[in-house]
Short mmCIF file of C-alpha atoms in Angstrom, two decimals:
data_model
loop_
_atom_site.label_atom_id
_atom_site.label_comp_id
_atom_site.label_asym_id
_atom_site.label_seq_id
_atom_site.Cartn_x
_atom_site.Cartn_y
_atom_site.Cartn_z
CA UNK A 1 -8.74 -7.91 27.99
CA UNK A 2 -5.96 -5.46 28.39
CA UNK A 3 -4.82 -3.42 25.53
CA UNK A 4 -1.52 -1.47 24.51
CA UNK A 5 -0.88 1.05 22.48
CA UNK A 6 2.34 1.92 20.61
CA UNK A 7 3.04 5.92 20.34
CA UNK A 8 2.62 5.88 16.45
CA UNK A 9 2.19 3.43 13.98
CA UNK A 10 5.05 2.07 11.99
CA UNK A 11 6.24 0.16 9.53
CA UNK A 12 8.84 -2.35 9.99
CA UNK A 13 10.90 -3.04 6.46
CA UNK A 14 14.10 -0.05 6.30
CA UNK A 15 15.81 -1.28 3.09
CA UNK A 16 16.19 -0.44 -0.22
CA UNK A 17 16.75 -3.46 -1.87
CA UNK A 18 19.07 -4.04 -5.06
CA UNK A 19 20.24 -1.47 -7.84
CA UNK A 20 17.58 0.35 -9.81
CA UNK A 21 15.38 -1.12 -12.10
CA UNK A 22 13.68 -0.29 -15.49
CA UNK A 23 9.78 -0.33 -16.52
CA UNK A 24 10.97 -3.38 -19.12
CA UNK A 25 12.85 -5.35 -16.52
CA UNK A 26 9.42 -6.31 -15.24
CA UNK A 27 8.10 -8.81 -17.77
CA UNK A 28 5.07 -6.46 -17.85
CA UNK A 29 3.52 -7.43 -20.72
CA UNK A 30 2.51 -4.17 -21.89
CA UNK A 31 3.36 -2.27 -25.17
CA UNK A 32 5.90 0.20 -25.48
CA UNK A 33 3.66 3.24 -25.55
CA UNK A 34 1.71 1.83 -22.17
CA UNK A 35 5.05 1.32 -20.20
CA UNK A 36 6.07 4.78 -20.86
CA UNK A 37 2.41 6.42 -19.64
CA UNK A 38 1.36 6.87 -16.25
CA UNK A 39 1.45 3.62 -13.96
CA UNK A 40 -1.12 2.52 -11.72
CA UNK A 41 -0.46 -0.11 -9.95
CA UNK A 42 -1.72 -2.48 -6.93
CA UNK A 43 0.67 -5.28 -6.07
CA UNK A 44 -1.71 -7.05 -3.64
CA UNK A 45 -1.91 -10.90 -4.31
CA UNK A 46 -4.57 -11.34 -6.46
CA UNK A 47 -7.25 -13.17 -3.58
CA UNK A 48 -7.34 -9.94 -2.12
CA UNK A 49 -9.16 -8.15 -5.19
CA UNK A 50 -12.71 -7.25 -5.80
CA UNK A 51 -15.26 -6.58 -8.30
CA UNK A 52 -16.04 -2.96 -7.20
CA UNK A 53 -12.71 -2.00 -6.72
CA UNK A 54 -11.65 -3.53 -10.31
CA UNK A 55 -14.66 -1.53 -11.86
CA UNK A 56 -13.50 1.96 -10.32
CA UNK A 57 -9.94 1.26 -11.53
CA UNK A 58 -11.71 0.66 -14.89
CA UNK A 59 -13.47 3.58 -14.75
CA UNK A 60 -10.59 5.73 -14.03
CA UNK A 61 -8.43 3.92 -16.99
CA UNK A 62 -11.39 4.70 -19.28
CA UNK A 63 -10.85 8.40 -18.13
CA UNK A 64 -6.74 8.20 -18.22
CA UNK A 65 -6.30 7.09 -21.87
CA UNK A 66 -2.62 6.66 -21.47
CA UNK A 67 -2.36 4.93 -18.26
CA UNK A 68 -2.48 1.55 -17.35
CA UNK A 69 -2.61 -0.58 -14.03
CA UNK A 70 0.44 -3.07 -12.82
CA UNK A 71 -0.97 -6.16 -10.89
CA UNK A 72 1.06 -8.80 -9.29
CA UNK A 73 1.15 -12.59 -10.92
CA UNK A 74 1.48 -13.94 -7.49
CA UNK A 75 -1.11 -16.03 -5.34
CA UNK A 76 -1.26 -18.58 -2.48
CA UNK A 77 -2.35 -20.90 -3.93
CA UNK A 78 -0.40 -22.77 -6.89
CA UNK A 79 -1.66 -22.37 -10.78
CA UNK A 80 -4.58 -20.10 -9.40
CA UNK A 81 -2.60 -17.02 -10.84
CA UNK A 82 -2.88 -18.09 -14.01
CA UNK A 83 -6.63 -18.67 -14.32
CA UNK A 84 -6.46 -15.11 -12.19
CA UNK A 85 -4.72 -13.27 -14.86
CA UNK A 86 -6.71 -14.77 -17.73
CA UNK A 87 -10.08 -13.96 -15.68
CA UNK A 88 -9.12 -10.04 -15.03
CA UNK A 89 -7.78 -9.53 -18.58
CA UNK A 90 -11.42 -10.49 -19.49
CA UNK A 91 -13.17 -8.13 -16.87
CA UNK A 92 -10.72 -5.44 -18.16
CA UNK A 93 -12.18 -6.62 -21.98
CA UNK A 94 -15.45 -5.90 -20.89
CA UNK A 95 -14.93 -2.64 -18.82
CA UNK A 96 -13.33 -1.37 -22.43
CA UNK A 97 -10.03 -1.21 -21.33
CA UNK A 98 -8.32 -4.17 -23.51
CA UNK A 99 -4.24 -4.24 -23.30
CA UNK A 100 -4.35 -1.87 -20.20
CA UNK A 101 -3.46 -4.57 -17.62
CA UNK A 102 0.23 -5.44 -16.73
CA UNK A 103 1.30 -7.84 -14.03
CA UNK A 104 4.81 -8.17 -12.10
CA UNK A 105 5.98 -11.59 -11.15
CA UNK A 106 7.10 -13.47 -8.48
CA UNK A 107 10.31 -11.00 -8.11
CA UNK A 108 13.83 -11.10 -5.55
CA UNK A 109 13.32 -10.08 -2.55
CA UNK A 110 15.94 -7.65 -3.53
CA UNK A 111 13.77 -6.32 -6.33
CA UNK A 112 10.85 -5.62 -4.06
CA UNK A 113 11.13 -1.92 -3.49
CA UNK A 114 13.17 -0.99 -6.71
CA UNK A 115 10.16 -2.52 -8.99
CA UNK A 116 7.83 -0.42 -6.92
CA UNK A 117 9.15 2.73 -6.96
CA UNK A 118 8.86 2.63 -11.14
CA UNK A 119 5.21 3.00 -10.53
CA UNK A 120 3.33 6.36 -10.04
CA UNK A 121 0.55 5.79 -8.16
CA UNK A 122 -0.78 3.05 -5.93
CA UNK A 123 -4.69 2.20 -6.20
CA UNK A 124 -5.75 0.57 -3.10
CA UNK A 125 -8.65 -1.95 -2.84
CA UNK A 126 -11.56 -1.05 -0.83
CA UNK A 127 -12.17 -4.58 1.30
CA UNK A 128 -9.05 -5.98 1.97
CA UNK A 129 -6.08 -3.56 1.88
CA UNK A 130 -2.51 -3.48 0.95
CA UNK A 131 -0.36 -4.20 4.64
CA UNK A 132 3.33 -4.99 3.86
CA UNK A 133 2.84 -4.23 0.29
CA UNK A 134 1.40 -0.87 0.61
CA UNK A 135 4.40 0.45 3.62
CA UNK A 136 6.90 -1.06 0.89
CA UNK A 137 5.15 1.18 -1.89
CA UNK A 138 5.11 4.20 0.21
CA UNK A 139 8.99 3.59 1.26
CA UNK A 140 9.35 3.49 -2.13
CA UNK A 141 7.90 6.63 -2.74
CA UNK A 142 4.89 5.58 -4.61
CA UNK A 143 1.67 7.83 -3.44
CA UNK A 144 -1.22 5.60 -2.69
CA UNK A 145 -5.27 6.90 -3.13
CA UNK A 146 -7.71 4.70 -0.88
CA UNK A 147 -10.80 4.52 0.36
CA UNK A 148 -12.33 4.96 4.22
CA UNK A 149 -13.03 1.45 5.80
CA UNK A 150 -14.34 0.71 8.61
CA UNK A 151 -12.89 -2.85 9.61
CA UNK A 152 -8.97 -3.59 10.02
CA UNK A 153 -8.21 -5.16 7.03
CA UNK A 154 -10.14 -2.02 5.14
CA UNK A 155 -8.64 0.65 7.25
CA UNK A 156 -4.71 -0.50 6.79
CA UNK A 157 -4.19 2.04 3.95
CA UNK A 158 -6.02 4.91 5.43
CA UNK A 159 -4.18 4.39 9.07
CA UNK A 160 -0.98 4.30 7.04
CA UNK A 161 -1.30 7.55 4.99
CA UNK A 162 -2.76 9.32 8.14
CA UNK A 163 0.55 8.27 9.80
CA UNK A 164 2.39 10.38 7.23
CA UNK A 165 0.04 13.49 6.90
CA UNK A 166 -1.73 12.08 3.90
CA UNK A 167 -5.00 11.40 4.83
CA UNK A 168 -6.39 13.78 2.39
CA UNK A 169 -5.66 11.07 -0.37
CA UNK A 170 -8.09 8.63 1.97
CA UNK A 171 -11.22 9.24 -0.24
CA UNK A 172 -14.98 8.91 1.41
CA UNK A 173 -17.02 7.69 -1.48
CA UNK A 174 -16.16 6.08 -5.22
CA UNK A 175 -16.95 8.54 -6.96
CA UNK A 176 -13.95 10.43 -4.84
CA UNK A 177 -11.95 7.71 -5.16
CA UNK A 178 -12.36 7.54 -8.82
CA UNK A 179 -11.51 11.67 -9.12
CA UNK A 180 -8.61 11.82 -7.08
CA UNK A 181 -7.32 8.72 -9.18
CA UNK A 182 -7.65 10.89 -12.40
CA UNK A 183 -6.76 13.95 -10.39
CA UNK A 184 -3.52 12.96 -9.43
CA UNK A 185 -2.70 10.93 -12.43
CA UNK A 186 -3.05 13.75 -15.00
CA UNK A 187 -0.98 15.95 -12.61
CA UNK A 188 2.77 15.04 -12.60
CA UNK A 189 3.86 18.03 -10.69
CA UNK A 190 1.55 16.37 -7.84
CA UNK A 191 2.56 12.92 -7.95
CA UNK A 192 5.78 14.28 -7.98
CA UNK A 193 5.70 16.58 -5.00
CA UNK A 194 3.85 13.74 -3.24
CA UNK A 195 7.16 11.23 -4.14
CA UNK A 196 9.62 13.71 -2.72
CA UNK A 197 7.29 14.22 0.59
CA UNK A 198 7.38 10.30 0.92
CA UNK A 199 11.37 10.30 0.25
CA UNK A 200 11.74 12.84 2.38
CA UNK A 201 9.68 11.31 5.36
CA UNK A 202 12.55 8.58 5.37
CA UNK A 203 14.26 10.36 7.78
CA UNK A 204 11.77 11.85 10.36
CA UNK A 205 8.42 9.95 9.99
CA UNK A 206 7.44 7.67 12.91
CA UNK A 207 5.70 5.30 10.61
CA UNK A 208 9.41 5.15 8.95
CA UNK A 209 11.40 5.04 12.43
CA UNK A 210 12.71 1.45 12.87
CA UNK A 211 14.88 2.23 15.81
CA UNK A 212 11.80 4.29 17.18
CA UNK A 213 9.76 1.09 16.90
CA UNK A 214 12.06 -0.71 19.03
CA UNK A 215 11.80 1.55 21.96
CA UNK A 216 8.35 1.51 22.32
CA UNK A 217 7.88 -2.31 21.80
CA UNK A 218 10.55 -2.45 25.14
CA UNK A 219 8.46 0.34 26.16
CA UNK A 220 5.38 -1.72 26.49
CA UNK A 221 7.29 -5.48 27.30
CA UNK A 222 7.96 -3.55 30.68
CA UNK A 223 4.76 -2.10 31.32
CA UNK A 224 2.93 -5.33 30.53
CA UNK A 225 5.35 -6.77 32.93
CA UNK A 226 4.69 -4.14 35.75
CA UNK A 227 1.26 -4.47 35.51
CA UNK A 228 1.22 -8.20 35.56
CA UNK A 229 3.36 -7.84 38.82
CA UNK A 230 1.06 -4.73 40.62
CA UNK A 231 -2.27 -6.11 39.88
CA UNK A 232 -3.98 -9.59 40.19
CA UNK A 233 -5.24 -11.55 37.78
CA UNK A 234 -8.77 -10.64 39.07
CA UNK A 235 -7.88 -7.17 39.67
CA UNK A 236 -8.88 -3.99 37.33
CA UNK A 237 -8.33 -4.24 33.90
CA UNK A 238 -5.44 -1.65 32.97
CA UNK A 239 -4.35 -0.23 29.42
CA UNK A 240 -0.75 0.08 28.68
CA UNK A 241 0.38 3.36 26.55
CA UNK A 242 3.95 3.80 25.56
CA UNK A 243 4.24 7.42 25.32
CA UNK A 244 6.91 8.66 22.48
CA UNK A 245 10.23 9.74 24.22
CA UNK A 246 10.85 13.83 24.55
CA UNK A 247 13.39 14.87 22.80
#
């Protein structure tokens, strides 16, 4: 099996979406004094979820008394969202963090990235991570803690903030997780100067560069195609590498 590698990984999505949005377009749920406190949030669909990730986002409520955590009412499968919500509300009931839990739903496409960026600070799951969710976060501007993983779908995050010089908010262990969650929450001035860095990136990150993206994708249709041509099917195996273009 022949692999290829792209120069730097990307994301794909460039726009912006619609006009601005405010914390109480969202149909949050949440009481006035929670939607103006710091917002965690984790707009996975709800399948992707776990227990142990739930109970560190618990634990770092329990330690942020004026923050709460966004969810998304959305799921695969039809009416399971529901019995989802009603189910996590409880978990939150008995992790002693009652009326903490707000969930977006189903929203325009055009509303995608303007509903994120309202949020402060993306909580990753540790299993199965945020993919298009998580780049649409971060394009928002939204800084993102997760944990190391050690499989694809648990290494999406980490690969992503690497990518943009932020692996130091990739945490090793739980209890790091957890810290850096309160860390960064109770610090503004960070999650602001984080936000700006993330703006800012728009224009000169590779994860961010669209057009970028393009080239090396034609980069690599033409060097699969040259090897295909130069080598037999029995021949070597060869690895394809599209080296980014000097500037």
């Amino acid at each position: 099996e022949r692999a290829t590698w792209s120069p730097a990984l990307r994301r794909v999505d460039s726009s912006d979406g619609g006009p601005p949005l405010r914390r109480e377009d969202l149909g949050l749920g949440l009481s006035p004094r929670r939607l103006r406190g710091v917002a965690l949030c984790n707009f996975n669909q709800l399948y992707k979820l776990d227990p142990d990730s739930f109970g560190a986002w618990a634990n770092a409520l329990r330690r942020l008394p004026e923050a709460s955590l966004w969810l998304s009412r959305v799921s695969v499968r039809r009416g399971w969202a529901e019995h989802a919500e009603q189910s996590l509300r409880a978990q939150a009931a008995a992790h002693g963090v009652t009326g903490r839990l707000g969930f977006v739903p189903k929203l325009p496409e055009a509303d995608f990235i303007p509903a994120r960026s309202l949020a402060d600070l993306m909580v990753d799951n540790r299993w199965y991570n945020a993919h298009t969710t998580g780049a649409d976060s971060l394009w928002a501007g939204v800084p993102a803690v997760a944990l190391q993983g050690r499989g694809l779908a648990s290494r999406a995050s980490g690969s992503f903030l690497a990518a943009l010089g932020l692996g130091y908010t990739v945490a090793p262990s739980w209890k790091a997780y957890e810290d850096l969650i309160c860390s960064l929450a109770s610090t503004p001035e960070r999650l602001q100067l984080l936000r700006r860095r993330l703006l800012d990136a728009r224009s000169d990150a590779p994860f961010f560069d669209l057009e970028g993206l393009a080239r090396a994708q034609e980069r690599l249709v033409h060097g699969m195609w040259r090897a295909h041509e130069a080598s037999p099917a029995s021949g070597p195996k060869m690895h394809i590498i599209a080296a980014r273009a000097r500037t």
